Amino acid sequence: QKEVEQNSGPLSVPEGAIASLNCTYSDRVSQSFFWYRQYSGKSPELIMSIYSNGDKEDGRFTAQLNKASQYVSLLIRDSQPSDSATYLCAVTNSGGSNYKLTFGKGTLLTVNP
Amino acid sequence: NAGVTQTPKFQVLKTGQSMTLQCAQDMNHNSMYWYRQDPGMGLRLIYYSASEGTTDKGEVPNGYNVSRLNKREFSLRLESAAPSQTSVYFCASSGQGRYTEAFFGQGTRLTVV
């Protein structure tokens, strides 16, 4: 069973702090990694994608990938109350020529004013 | 600029009734997915379709059938609804290959009584 694991939280940080969200995956040949944000009652929206080892920065968001450790993380700098949401880690696995997207259970982040 | 469109947004069924959830995308994507989301369980893959004419089972396919009618449309059918199928259902689509992100519809909130 190919799994994606996240701490369910809730993770609570004060406004302006750095929020760190973590994800591990079990399939060593996983190829693509995504972070989605989901507000309560809404559908998931993509905020970051990362495909190779290292860091990828986009505004206040930084995704980090370590394939040897099978670990991917998301850092949110200068956290804002509007960042309060569930963050979903997703991994693409290949089944031959088909690519299947598997999600973790999500981490609930609360940013306190 | 519709993206992924799901219908209906809300539905209440009685146990044993059948229904079809519709999904259409206008992004010329090859891959389409059906997920269900339950509290504490994250997004679980029901079925996916890597291309027109192909479908594959995901993590929780029992009690569901799907049809990839054409490249744009991917429907999910519940033949005999059960209370355990009460959930929020999301359709998603992505392009071909491992580097393409998935985009989600607005979701269908289904209650089976």
PDB file of C-alpha atoms in Angstrom:
ATOM      1  CA  GLN A   1       0.000   0.000   0.000  1.00  0.00           C
ATOM      2  CA  LYS A   2       1.504   3.288  -1.092  1.00  0.00           C
ATOM      3  CA  GLU A   3       1.046   5.763   1.752  1.00  0.00           C
ATOM      4  CA  VAL A   4       1.450   9.432   2.390  1.00  0.00           C
ATOM      5  CA  GLU A   5       1.667  10.415   6.041  1.00  0.00           C
ATOM      6  CA  GLN A   6       1.105  13.788   7.651  1.00  0.00           C
ATOM      7  CA  ASN A   7       0.639  14.944  11.224  1.00  0.00           C
ATOM      8  CA  SER A   8      -3.040  15.716  11.545  1.00  0.00           C
ATOM      9  CA  GLY A   9      -2.423  18.610  13.902  1.00  0.00           C
ATOM     10  CA  PRO A  10      -3.839  20.950  14.720  1.00  0.00           C
ATOM     11  CA  LEU A  11      -0.736  23.067  14.352  1.00  0.00           C
ATOM     12  CA  SER A  12      -1.128  26.452  15.957  1.00  0.00           C
ATOM     13  CA  VAL A  13       1.284  29.330  15.322  1.00  0.00           C
ATOM     14  CA  PRO A  14       1.146  33.043  16.115  1.00  0.00           C
ATOM     15  CA  GLU A  15       0.784  35.573  13.341  1.00  0.00           C
ATOM     16  CA  GLY A  16       4.142  36.411  11.793  1.00  0.00           C
ATOM     17  CA  ALA A  17       5.766  33.107  12.777  1.00  0.00           C
ATOM     18  CA  ILE A  18       7.038  30.336  10.509  1.00  0.00           C
ATOM     19  CA  ALA A  19       4.696  27.366  10.103  1.00  0.00           C
ATOM     20  CA  SER A  20       6.373  24.055   9.256  1.00  0.00           C
ATOM     21  CA  LEU A  21       4.331  21.243   7.734  1.00  0.00           C
ATOM     22  CA  ASN A  22       5.766  17.806   7.165  1.00  0.00           C
ATOM     23  CA  CYS A  23       4.974  14.808   4.990  1.00  0.00           C
ATOM     24  CA  THR A  24       6.546  11.391   4.473  1.00  0.00           C
ATOM     25  CA  TYR A  25       5.813   8.905   1.735  1.00  0.00           C
ATOM     26  CA  SER A  26       6.410   5.195   1.437  1.00  0.00           C
ATOM     27  CA  ASP A  27       6.888   4.610  -2.293  1.00  0.00           C
ATOM     28  CA  ARG A  28      10.540   5.197  -3.153  1.00  0.00           C
ATOM     29  CA  VAL A  29       9.787   5.715  -6.828  1.00  0.00           C
ATOM     30  CA  SER A  30       7.342   8.562  -6.218  1.00  0.00           C
ATOM     31  CA  GLN A  31       8.118  11.253  -8.709  1.00  0.00           C
ATOM     32  CA  SER A  32       6.121  14.411  -8.101  1.00  0.00           C
ATOM     33  CA  PHE A  33       5.090  16.155  -4.914  1.00  0.00           C
ATOM     34  CA  PHE A  34       2.427  18.742  -4.312  1.00  0.00           C
ATOM     35  CA  TRP A  35       1.041  20.846  -1.505  1.00  0.00           C
ATOM     36  CA  TYR A  36      -2.620  21.790  -1.581  1.00  0.00           C
ATOM     37  CA  ARG A  37      -4.474  24.169   0.699  1.00  0.00           C
ATOM     38  CA  GLN A  38      -8.098  23.510   1.601  1.00  0.00           C
ATOM     39  CA  TYR A  39     -10.299  25.980   3.407  1.00  0.00           C
ATOM     40  CA  SER A  40     -13.235  24.589   5.344  1.00  0.00           C
ATOM     41  CA  GLY A  41     -16.069  23.682   2.988  1.00  0.00           C
ATOM     42  CA  LYS A  42     -14.013  24.378  -0.121  1.00  0.00           C
ATOM     43  CA  SER A  43     -12.119  22.288  -2.630  1.00  0.00           C
ATOM     44  CA  PRO A  44      -8.322  21.815  -2.498  1.00  0.00           C
ATOM     45  CA  GLU A  45      -6.210  24.355  -4.376  1.00  0.00           C
ATOM     46  CA  LEU A  46      -2.613  23.847  -5.443  1.00  0.00           C
ATOM     47  CA  ILE A  47      -0.047  26.084  -3.767  1.00  0.00           C
ATOM     48  CA  MET A  48       3.291  24.372  -4.477  1.00  0.00           C
ATOM     49  CA  SER A  49       4.786  21.624  -6.586  1.00  0.00           C
ATOM     50  CA  ILE A  50       8.310  20.174  -6.338  1.00  0.00           C
ATOM     51  CA  TYR A  51       9.979  17.487  -8.410  1.00  0.00           C
ATOM     52  CA  SER A  52      13.680  17.409  -7.477  1.00  0.00           C
ATOM     53  CA  ASN A  53      15.665  17.388  -4.259  1.00  0.00           C
ATOM     54  CA  GLY A  54      16.209  20.698  -2.551  1.00  0.00           C
ATOM     55  CA  ASP A  55      14.182  23.805  -1.896  1.00  0.00           C
ATOM     56  CA  LYS A  56      11.676  25.648  -4.035  1.00  0.00           C
ATOM     57  CA  GLU A  57      10.485  29.083  -2.996  1.00  0.00           C
ATOM     58  CA  ASP A  58       7.366  30.961  -4.068  1.00  0.00           C
ATOM     59  CA  GLY A  59       6.631  34.107  -2.108  1.00  0.00           C
ATOM     60  CA  ARG A  60       6.113  33.195   1.540  1.00  0.00           C
ATOM     61  CA  PHE A  61       6.046  29.474   0.742  1.00  0.00           C
ATOM     62  CA  THR A  62       9.043  27.145   0.533  1.00  0.00           C
ATOM     63  CA  ALA A  63       8.753  23.475  -0.356  1.00  0.00           C
ATOM     64  CA  GLN A  64      11.606  21.135   0.560  1.00  0.00           C
ATOM     65  CA  LEU A  65      12.148  17.658  -0.862  1.00  0.00           C
ATOM     66  CA  ASN A  66      14.532  14.956   0.312  1.00  0.00           C
ATOM     67  CA  LYS A  67      14.011  11.812  -1.739  1.00  0.00           C
ATOM     68  CA  ALA A  68      16.612   9.799   0.189  1.00  0.00           C
ATOM     69  CA  SER A  69      14.630  10.347   3.385  1.00  0.00           C
ATOM     70  CA  GLN A  70      11.299  10.199   1.551  1.00  0.00           C
ATOM     71  CA  TYR A  71      10.343  13.468   3.113  1.00  0.00           C
ATOM     72  CA  VAL A  72       8.721  16.641   1.822  1.00  0.00           C
ATOM     73  CA  SER A  73       7.908  19.741   3.808  1.00  0.00           C
ATOM     74  CA  LEU A  74       6.230  23.113   3.422  1.00  0.00           C
ATOM     75  CA  LEU A  75       7.373  26.234   5.247  1.00  0.00           C
ATOM     76  CA  ILE A  76       5.123  29.262   5.474  1.00  0.00           C
ATOM     77  CA  ARG A  77       6.955  32.413   6.497  1.00  0.00           C
ATOM     78  CA  ASP A  78       5.268  35.419   8.093  1.00  0.00           C
ATOM     79  CA  SER A  79       2.131  33.353   8.698  1.00  0.00           C
ATOM     80  CA  GLN A  80      -1.158  35.214   8.379  1.00  0.00           C
ATOM     81  CA  PRO A  81      -4.598  34.375   9.785  1.00  0.00           C
ATOM     82  CA  SER A  82      -5.706  33.856   6.176  1.00  0.00           C
ATOM     83  CA  ASP A  83      -3.268  30.918   6.022  1.00  0.00           C
ATOM     84  CA  SER A  84      -5.473  29.035   8.490  1.00  0.00           C
ATOM     85  CA  ALA A  85      -6.588  25.967   6.546  1.00  0.00           C
ATOM     86  CA  THR A  86      -5.899  22.268   6.084  1.00  0.00           C
ATOM     87  CA  TYR A  87      -2.741  21.555   4.101  1.00  0.00           C
ATOM     88  CA  LEU A  88      -2.685  18.394   2.029  1.00  0.00           C
ATOM     89  CA  CYS A  89       0.456  16.681   0.815  1.00  0.00           C
ATOM     90  CA  ALA A  90       0.057  14.753  -2.441  1.00  0.00           C
ATOM     91  CA  VAL A  91       2.383  12.377  -4.258  1.00  0.00           C
ATOM     92  CA  THR A  92       2.264  11.054  -7.803  1.00  0.00           C
ATOM     93  CA  ASN A  93       3.000   7.377  -8.255  1.00  0.00           C
ATOM     94  CA  SER A  94       3.498   5.705 -11.557  1.00  0.00           C
ATOM     95  CA  GLY A  95       1.646   2.558 -12.509  1.00  0.00           C
ATOM     96  CA  GLY A  96       3.244   1.908 -15.857  1.00  0.00           C
ATOM     97  CA  SER A  97       2.247   4.850 -18.023  1.00  0.00           C
ATOM     98  CA  ASN A  98      -0.513   5.936 -15.667  1.00  0.00           C
ATOM     99  CA  TYR A  99       0.101   8.409 -12.889  1.00  0.00           C
ATOM    100  CA  LYS A 100      -2.008   8.256  -9.771  1.00  0.00           C
ATOM    101  CA  LEU A 101      -2.219  11.103  -7.254  1.00  0.00           C
ATOM    102  CA  THR A 102      -2.333  10.012  -3.606  1.00  0.00           C
ATOM    103  CA  PHE A 103      -3.052  12.370  -0.717  1.00  0.00           C
ATOM    104  CA  GLY A 104      -2.159  12.442   2.942  1.00  0.00           C
ATOM    105  CA  LYS A 105      -4.864  13.082   5.503  1.00  0.00           C
ATOM    106  CA  GLY A 106      -3.878  16.721   5.867  1.00  0.00           C
ATOM    107  CA  THR A 107      -2.602  18.982   8.630  1.00  0.00           C
ATOM    108  CA  LEU A 108      -4.902  21.617  10.102  1.00  0.00           C
ATOM    109  CA  LEU A 109      -3.039  24.905  10.564  1.00  0.00           C
ATOM    110  CA  THR A 110      -4.370  27.700  12.738  1.00  0.00           C
ATOM    111  CA  VAL A 111      -2.646  31.096  12.700  1.00  0.00           C
ATOM    112  CA  ASN A 112      -3.566  33.155  15.744  1.00  0.00           C
ATOM    113  CA  PRO A 113      -3.733  36.973  15.427  1.00  0.00           C
TER     114      PRO A 113
ATOM    115  CA  ASN B   1     -12.836  29.747 -17.638  1.00  0.00           C
ATOM    116  CA  ALA B   2     -14.783  26.990 -15.846  1.00  0.00           C
ATOM    117  CA  GLY B   3     -11.994  24.444 -15.138  1.00  0.00           C
ATOM    118  CA  VAL B   4     -13.589  21.400 -13.502  1.00  0.00           C
ATOM    119  CA  THR B   5     -17.352  21.433 -13.048  1.00  0.00           C
ATOM    120  CA  GLN B   6     -19.247  18.989 -10.855  1.00  0.00           C
ATOM    121  CA  THR B   7     -22.973  18.499 -10.524  1.00  0.00           C
ATOM    122  CA  PRO B   8     -24.907  18.441  -8.303  1.00  0.00           C
ATOM    123  CA  LYS B   9     -23.410  20.404  -5.399  1.00  0.00           C
ATOM    124  CA  PHE B  10     -25.713  18.843  -2.820  1.00  0.00           C
ATOM    125  CA  GLN B  11     -27.764  15.650  -2.829  1.00  0.00           C
ATOM    126  CA  VAL B  12     -29.764  13.655  -0.321  1.00  0.00           C
ATOM    127  CA  LEU B  13     -30.520  10.027  -1.161  1.00  0.00           C
ATOM    128  CA  LYS B  14     -32.427   7.300   0.564  1.00  0.00           C
ATOM    129  CA  THR B  15     -30.676   4.008   1.188  1.00  0.00           C
ATOM    130  CA  GLY B  16     -30.891   1.858  -1.928  1.00  0.00           C
ATOM    131  CA  GLN B  17     -31.420   4.709  -4.375  1.00  0.00           C
ATOM    132  CA  SER B  18     -29.045   5.244  -7.258  1.00  0.00           C
ATOM    133  CA  MET B  19     -27.516   8.380  -8.675  1.00  0.00           C
ATOM    134  CA  THR B  20     -24.783   9.625 -10.970  1.00  0.00           C
ATOM    135  CA  LEU B  21     -22.359  12.417 -10.148  1.00  0.00           C
ATOM    136  CA  GLN B  22     -21.270  14.313 -13.211  1.00  0.00           C
ATOM    137  CA  CYS B  23     -17.876  15.876 -13.845  1.00  0.00           C
ATOM    138  CA  ALA B  24     -16.602  17.807 -16.845  1.00  0.00           C
ATOM    139  CA  GLN B  25     -13.340  19.621 -17.488  1.00  0.00           C
ATOM    140  CA  ASP B  26     -12.455  22.108 -20.194  1.00  0.00           C
ATOM    141  CA  MET B  27      -8.654  22.066 -19.790  1.00  0.00           C
ATOM    142  CA  ASN B  28      -8.018  19.303 -22.337  1.00  0.00           C
ATOM    143  CA  HIS B  29      -6.641  17.092 -19.556  1.00  0.00           C
ATOM    144  CA  ASN B  30      -6.073  13.394 -20.095  1.00  0.00           C
ATOM    145  CA  SER B  31      -6.366  12.213 -16.502  1.00  0.00           C
ATOM    146  CA  MET B  32      -9.443  12.487 -14.327  1.00  0.00           C
ATOM    147  CA  TYR B  33     -10.091  11.360 -10.767  1.00  0.00           C
ATOM    148  CA  TRP B  34     -12.877  10.808  -8.267  1.00  0.00           C
ATOM    149  CA  TYR B  35     -12.086  11.219  -4.568  1.00  0.00           C
ATOM    150  CA  ARG B  36     -14.171  11.086  -1.444  1.00  0.00           C
ATOM    151  CA  GLN B  37     -13.353  13.087   1.669  1.00  0.00           C
ATOM    152  CA  ASP B  38     -14.491  12.126   5.132  1.00  0.00           C
ATOM    153  CA  PRO B  39     -13.566  13.782   8.444  1.00  0.00           C
ATOM    154  CA  GLY B  40     -10.133  12.635   9.588  1.00  0.00           C
ATOM    155  CA  MET B  41      -9.627  10.471   6.484  1.00  0.00           C
ATOM    156  CA  GLY B  42      -8.275  12.945   3.967  1.00  0.00           C
ATOM    157  CA  LEU B  43      -8.902  12.483   0.251  1.00  0.00           C
ATOM    158  CA  ARG B  44      -9.270   8.865  -0.764  1.00  0.00           C
ATOM    159  CA  LEU B  45      -9.149   7.856  -4.404  1.00  0.00           C
ATOM    160  CA  ILE B  46     -12.203   5.978  -5.653  1.00  0.00           C
ATOM    161  CA  TYR B  47     -11.418   5.612  -9.363  1.00  0.00           C
ATOM    162  CA  TYR B  48      -9.235   7.315 -11.871  1.00  0.00           C
ATOM    163  CA  SER B  49      -8.951   7.476 -15.634  1.00  0.00           C
ATOM    164  CA  ALA B  50      -5.591   8.063 -17.269  1.00  0.00           C
ATOM    165  CA  SER B  51      -7.120   8.619 -20.684  1.00  0.00           C
ATOM    166  CA  GLU B  52     -10.364   8.366 -22.604  1.00  0.00           C
ATOM    167  CA  GLY B  53     -11.574   4.782 -22.582  1.00  0.00           C
ATOM    168  CA  THR B  54      -9.557   3.624 -19.568  1.00  0.00           C
ATOM    169  CA  THR B  55     -10.455   3.467 -15.893  1.00  0.00           C
ATOM    170  CA  ASP B  56      -8.680   2.017 -12.857  1.00  0.00           C
ATOM    171  CA  LYS B  57      -9.667   1.324  -9.298  1.00  0.00           C
ATOM    172  CA  GLY B  58      -8.315   3.448  -6.521  1.00  0.00           C
ATOM    173  CA  GLU B  59      -8.229   2.871  -2.793  1.00  0.00           C
ATOM    174  CA  VAL B  60     -11.993   2.642  -2.120  1.00  0.00           C
ATOM    175  CA  PRO B  61     -13.848   1.491  -5.286  1.00  0.00           C
ATOM    176  CA  ASN B  62     -16.461  -0.784  -3.723  1.00  0.00           C
ATOM    177  CA  GLY B  63     -20.036   0.398  -4.295  1.00  0.00           C
ATOM    178  CA  TYR B  64     -19.098   2.708  -7.168  1.00  0.00           C
ATOM    179  CA  ASN B  65     -18.858   2.560 -10.940  1.00  0.00           C
ATOM    180  CA  VAL B  66     -17.402   5.083 -13.327  1.00  0.00           C
ATOM    181  CA  SER B  67     -17.643   5.998 -16.978  1.00  0.00           C
ATOM    182  CA  ARG B  68     -15.166   8.033 -18.985  1.00  0.00           C
ATOM    183  CA  LEU B  69     -17.655   9.184 -21.565  1.00  0.00           C
ATOM    184  CA  ASN B  70     -15.166  11.217 -23.576  1.00  0.00           C
ATOM    185  CA  LYS B  71     -12.063  13.249 -22.858  1.00  0.00           C
ATOM    186  CA  ARG B  72     -14.057  15.955 -21.059  1.00  0.00           C
ATOM    187  CA  GLU B  73     -16.440  13.917 -18.907  1.00  0.00           C
ATOM    188  CA  PHE B  74     -15.979  11.400 -16.097  1.00  0.00           C
ATOM    189  CA  SER B  75     -19.048  10.270 -14.164  1.00  0.00           C
ATOM    190  CA  LEU B  76     -19.375   8.405 -10.869  1.00  0.00           C
ATOM    191  CA  ARG B  77     -22.379   6.179 -10.240  1.00  0.00           C
ATOM    192  CA  LEU B  78     -23.745   4.824  -6.993  1.00  0.00           C
ATOM    193  CA  GLU B  79     -25.963   1.877  -7.902  1.00  0.00           C
ATOM    194  CA  SER B  80     -27.454   1.285  -4.459  1.00  0.00           C
ATOM    195  CA  ALA B  81     -26.550   4.029  -2.015  1.00  0.00           C
ATOM    196  CA  ALA B  82     -25.616   3.170   1.561  1.00  0.00           C
ATOM    197  CA  PRO B  83     -25.216   5.451   4.601  1.00  0.00           C
ATOM    198  CA  SER B  84     -21.465   4.663   4.525  1.00  0.00           C
ATOM    199  CA  GLN B  85     -21.305   6.560   1.229  1.00  0.00           C
ATOM    200  CA  THR B  86     -22.276   9.808   2.925  1.00  0.00           C
ATOM    201  CA  SER B  87     -19.312  12.000   2.100  1.00  0.00           C
ATOM    202  CA  VAL B  88     -18.017  14.926   0.090  1.00  0.00           C
ATOM    203  CA  TYR B  89     -17.018  13.860  -3.407  1.00  0.00           C
ATOM    204  CA  PHE B  90     -14.426  15.676  -5.474  1.00  0.00           C
ATOM    205  CA  CYS B  91     -13.635  15.299  -9.126  1.00  0.00           C
ATOM    206  CA  ALA B  92     -10.200  16.363 -10.344  1.00  0.00           C
ATOM    207  CA  SER B  93      -8.281  16.432 -13.598  1.00  0.00           C
ATOM    208  CA  SER B  94      -4.639  16.687 -14.626  1.00  0.00           C
ATOM    209  CA  GLY B  95      -2.588  16.656 -17.771  1.00  0.00           C
ATOM    210  CA  GLN B  96      -0.571  13.711 -19.012  1.00  0.00           C
ATOM    211  CA  GLY B  97       2.597  12.728 -17.217  1.00  0.00           C
ATOM    212  CA  ARG B  98       4.100  13.029 -13.815  1.00  0.00           C
ATOM    213  CA  TYR B  99       4.708  16.771 -13.693  1.00  0.00           C
ATOM    214  CA  THR B 100       1.183  17.964 -14.084  1.00  0.00           C
ATOM    215  CA  GLU B 101      -0.856  19.223 -11.185  1.00  0.00           C
ATOM    216  CA  ALA B 102      -4.443  18.225 -10.471  1.00  0.00           C
ATOM    217  CA  PHE B 103      -7.259  20.761 -10.401  1.00  0.00           C
ATOM    218  CA  PHE B 104     -10.431  20.153  -8.441  1.00  0.00           C
ATOM    219  CA  GLY B 105     -14.121  20.721  -8.905  1.00  0.00           C
ATOM    220  CA  GLN B 106     -16.167  22.408  -6.210  1.00  0.00           C
ATOM    221  CA  GLY B 107     -17.320  19.154  -4.663  1.00  0.00           C
ATOM    222  CA  THR B 108     -20.611  17.328  -4.125  1.00  0.00           C
ATOM    223  CA  ARG B 109     -21.936  16.911  -0.610  1.00  0.00           C
ATOM    224  CA  LEU B 110     -23.880  13.652  -0.550  1.00  0.00           C
ATOM    225  CA  THR B 111     -25.988  12.455   2.350  1.00  0.00           C
ATOM    226  CA  VAL B 112     -27.515   8.967   2.359  1.00  0.00           C
ATOM    227  CA  VAL B 113     -30.286   8.483   4.904  1.00  0.00           C
TER     228      VAL B 113
END
